[in-house]
mmCIF file of C-alpha atoms in Angstrom:
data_model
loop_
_atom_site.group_PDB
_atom_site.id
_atom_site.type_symbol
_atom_site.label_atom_id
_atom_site.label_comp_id
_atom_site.label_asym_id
_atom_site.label_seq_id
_atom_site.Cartn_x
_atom_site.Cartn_y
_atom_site.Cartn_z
ATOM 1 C CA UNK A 225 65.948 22.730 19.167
ATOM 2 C CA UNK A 226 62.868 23.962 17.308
ATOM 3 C CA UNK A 227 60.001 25.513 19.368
ATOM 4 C CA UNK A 228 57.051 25.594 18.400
ATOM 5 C CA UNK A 229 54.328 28.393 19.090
ATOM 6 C CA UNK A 230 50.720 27.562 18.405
ATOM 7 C CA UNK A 231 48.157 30.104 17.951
ATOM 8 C CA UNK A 232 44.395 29.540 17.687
ATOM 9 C CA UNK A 233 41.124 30.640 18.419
ATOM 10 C CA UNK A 234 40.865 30.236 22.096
ATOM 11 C CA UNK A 235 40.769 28.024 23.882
ATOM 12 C CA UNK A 236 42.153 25.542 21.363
ATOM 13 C CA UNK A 237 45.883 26.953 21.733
ATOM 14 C CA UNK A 238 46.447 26.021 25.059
ATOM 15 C CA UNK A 239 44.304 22.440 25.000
ATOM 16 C CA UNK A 240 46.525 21.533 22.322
ATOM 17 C CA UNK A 241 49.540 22.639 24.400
ATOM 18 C CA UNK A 242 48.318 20.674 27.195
ATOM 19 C CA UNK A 243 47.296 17.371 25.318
ATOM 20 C CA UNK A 244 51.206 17.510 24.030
ATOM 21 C CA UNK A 245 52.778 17.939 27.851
ATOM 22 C CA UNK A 246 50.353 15.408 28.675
ATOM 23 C CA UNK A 247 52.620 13.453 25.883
ATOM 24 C CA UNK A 248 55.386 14.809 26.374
ATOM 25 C CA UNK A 249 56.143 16.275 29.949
ATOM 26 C CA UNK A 250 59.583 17.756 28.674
ATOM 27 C CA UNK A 251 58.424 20.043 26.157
ATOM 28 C CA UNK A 252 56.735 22.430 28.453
ATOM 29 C CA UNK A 253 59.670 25.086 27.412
ATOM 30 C CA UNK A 254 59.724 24.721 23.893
ATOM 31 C CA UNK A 255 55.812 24.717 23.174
ATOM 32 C CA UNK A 256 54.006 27.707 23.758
ATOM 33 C CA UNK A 257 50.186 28.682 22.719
ATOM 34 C CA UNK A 258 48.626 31.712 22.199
ATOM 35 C CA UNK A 259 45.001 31.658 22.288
ATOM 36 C CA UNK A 260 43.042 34.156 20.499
ATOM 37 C CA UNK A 261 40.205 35.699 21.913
ATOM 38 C CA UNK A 262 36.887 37.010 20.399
ATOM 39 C CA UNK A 263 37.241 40.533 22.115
ATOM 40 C CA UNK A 264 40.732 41.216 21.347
ATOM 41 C CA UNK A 265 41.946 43.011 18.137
ATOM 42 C CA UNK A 266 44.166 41.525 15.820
ATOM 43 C CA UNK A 267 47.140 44.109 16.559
ATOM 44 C CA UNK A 268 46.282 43.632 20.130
ATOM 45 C CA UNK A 269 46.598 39.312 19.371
ATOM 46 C CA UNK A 270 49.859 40.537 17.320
ATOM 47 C CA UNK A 271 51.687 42.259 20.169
ATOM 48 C CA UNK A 272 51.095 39.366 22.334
ATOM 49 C CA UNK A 273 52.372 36.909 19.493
ATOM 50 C CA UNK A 274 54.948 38.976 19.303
ATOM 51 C CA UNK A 275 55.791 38.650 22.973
ATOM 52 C CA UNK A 276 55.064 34.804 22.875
ATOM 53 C CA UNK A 277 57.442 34.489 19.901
ATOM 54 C CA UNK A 278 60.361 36.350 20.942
ATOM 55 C CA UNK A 279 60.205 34.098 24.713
ATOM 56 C CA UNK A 280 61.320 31.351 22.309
ATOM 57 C CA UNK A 281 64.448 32.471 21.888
ATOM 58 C CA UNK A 282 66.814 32.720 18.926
ATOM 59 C CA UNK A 283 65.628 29.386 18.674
ATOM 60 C CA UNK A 284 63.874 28.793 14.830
ATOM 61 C CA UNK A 285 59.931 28.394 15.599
ATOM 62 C CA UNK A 286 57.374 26.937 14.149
ATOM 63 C CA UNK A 287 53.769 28.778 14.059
ATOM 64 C CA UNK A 288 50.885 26.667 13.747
ATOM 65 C CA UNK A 289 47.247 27.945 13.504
ATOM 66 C CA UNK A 290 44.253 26.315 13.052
ATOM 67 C CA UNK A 291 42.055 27.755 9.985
ATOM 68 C CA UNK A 292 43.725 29.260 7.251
ATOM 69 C CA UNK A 293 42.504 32.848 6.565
ATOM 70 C CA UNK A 294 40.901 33.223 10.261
ATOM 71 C CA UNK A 295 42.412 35.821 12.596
ATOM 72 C CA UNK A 296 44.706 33.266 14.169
ATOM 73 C CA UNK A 297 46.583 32.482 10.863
ATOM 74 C CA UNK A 298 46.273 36.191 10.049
ATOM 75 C CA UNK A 299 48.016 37.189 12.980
ATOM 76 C CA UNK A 300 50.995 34.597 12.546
ATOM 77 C CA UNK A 301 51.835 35.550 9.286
ATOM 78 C CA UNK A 302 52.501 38.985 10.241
ATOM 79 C CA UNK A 303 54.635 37.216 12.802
ATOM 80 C CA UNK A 304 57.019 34.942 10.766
ATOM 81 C CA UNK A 305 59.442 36.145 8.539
ATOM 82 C CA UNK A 306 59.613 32.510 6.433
ATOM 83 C CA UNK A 307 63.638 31.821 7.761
ATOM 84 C CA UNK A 308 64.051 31.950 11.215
ATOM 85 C CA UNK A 309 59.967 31.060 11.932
ATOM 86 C CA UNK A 310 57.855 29.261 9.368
ATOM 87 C CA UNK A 311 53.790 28.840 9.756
ATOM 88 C CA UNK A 312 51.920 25.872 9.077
ATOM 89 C CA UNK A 313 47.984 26.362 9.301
ATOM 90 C CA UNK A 314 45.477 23.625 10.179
ATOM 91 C CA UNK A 315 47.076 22.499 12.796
ATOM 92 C CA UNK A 316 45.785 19.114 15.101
ATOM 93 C CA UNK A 317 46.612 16.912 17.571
ATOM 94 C CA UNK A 318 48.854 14.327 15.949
ATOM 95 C CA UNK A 319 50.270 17.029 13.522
ATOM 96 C CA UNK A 320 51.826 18.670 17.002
ATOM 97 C CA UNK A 321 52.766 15.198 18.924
ATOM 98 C CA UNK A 322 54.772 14.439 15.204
ATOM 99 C CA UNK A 323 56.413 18.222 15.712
ATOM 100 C CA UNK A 324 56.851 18.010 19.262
ATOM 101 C CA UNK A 325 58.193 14.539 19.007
ATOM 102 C CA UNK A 326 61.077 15.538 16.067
ATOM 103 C CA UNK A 327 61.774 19.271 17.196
ATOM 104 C CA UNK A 328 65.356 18.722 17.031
ATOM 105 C CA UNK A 329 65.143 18.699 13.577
ATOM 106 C CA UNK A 330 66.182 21.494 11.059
ATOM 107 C CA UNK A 331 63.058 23.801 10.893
ATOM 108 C CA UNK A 332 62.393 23.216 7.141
ATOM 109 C CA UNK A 333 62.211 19.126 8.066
ATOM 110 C CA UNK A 334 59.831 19.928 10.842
ATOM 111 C CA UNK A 335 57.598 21.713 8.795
ATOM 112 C CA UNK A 336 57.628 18.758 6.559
ATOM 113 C CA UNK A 337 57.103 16.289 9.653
ATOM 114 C CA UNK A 338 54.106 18.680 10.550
ATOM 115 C CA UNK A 339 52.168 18.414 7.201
ATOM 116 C CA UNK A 340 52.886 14.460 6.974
ATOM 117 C CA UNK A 341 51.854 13.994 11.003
ATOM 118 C CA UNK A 342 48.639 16.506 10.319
ATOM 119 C CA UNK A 343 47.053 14.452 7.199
ATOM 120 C CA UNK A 344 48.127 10.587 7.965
ATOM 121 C CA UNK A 345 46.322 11.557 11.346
ATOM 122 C CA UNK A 346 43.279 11.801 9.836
ATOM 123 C CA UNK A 347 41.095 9.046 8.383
ATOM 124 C CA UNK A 348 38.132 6.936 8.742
ATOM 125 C CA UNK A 349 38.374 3.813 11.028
ATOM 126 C CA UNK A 350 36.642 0.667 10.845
ATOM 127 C CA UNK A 351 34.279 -0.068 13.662
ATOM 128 C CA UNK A 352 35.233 -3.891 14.733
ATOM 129 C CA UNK A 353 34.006 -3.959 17.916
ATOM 130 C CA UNK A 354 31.956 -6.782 19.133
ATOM 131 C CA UNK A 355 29.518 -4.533 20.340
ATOM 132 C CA UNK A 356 28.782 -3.041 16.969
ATOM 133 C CA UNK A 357 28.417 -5.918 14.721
ATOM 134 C CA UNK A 358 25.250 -7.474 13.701
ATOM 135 C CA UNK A 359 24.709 -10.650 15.803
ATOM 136 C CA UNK A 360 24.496 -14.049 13.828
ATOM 137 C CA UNK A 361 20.997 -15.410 14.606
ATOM 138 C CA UNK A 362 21.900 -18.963 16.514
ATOM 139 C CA UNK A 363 24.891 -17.134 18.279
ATOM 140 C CA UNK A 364 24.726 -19.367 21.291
ATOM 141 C CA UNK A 365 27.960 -17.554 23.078
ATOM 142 C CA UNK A 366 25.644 -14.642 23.323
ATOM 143 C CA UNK A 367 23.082 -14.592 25.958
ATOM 144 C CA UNK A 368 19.987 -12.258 26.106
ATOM 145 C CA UNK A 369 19.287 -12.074 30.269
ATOM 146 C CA UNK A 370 23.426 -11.760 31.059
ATOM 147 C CA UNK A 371 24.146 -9.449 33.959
#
């Protein structure tokens, strides 16, 4: 099985770790988070990821951070070594339920699960609620003085 460790600017790691227990109550082992704090140097963050990481096991792991380039994503690439651990940046909540829900999976097919779950999870939805459209004007199911 593939863990997965995510790293982020705090306190993102671990609220995306908990939304995905919330999920998925029997991942708690193989989902870890590493939250990066404002105060705390990068080798600092490193040494903990470092930690974090090797708690997984000689399991393969994959990294996800949230902003490529940011301290988070700096960090994990110093971490991974692109075999055992791959790194996936802008990470979000249905790109970890798709990882968390397929981490038996090879780690090069997760990684591809990952980038699939992360974009189809975003787009724009319609707004269809009753509430929100315009009212016709001789609706007479619609009453002005309902409590």
């Amino acid at each position: 099985m593939t863990g997965i460790l995510i790293v982020a600017h705090a306190p993102l790691a671990h609220a995306l770790r908990q939304c995905a227990l919330h999920v998925f109550p029997d991942c708690e082992r193989g989902v870890q988070a590493l939250d990066v704090q404002p105060h705390v140097s990068p080798d600092e963050t490193f040494s903990t990821a470092r930690i974090a990481m090797a708690q997984m096991g000689n399991a393969p792991v994959l990294v996800l951070t949230d902003v490529f380039g940011a301290t988070p994503c700096n960090v994990a690439q110093r971490l991974v070594d692109g075999v055992r651990s791959k790194l996936v940046a802008g990470v979000n909540l249905p790109m970890l339920l798709r990882t968390v829900s397929y981490r038996h999976e090879p780690l090069e097919a997760l990684v591809s699960r990952a980038l699939v779950g992360g974009t189809q999870g975003v787009m724009q939805v319609a707004i269809t609620a009753p509430q929100n459209q315009a009212r016709k004007r001789n609706d007479q199911s619609h009453h002005e003085h309902q409590q």
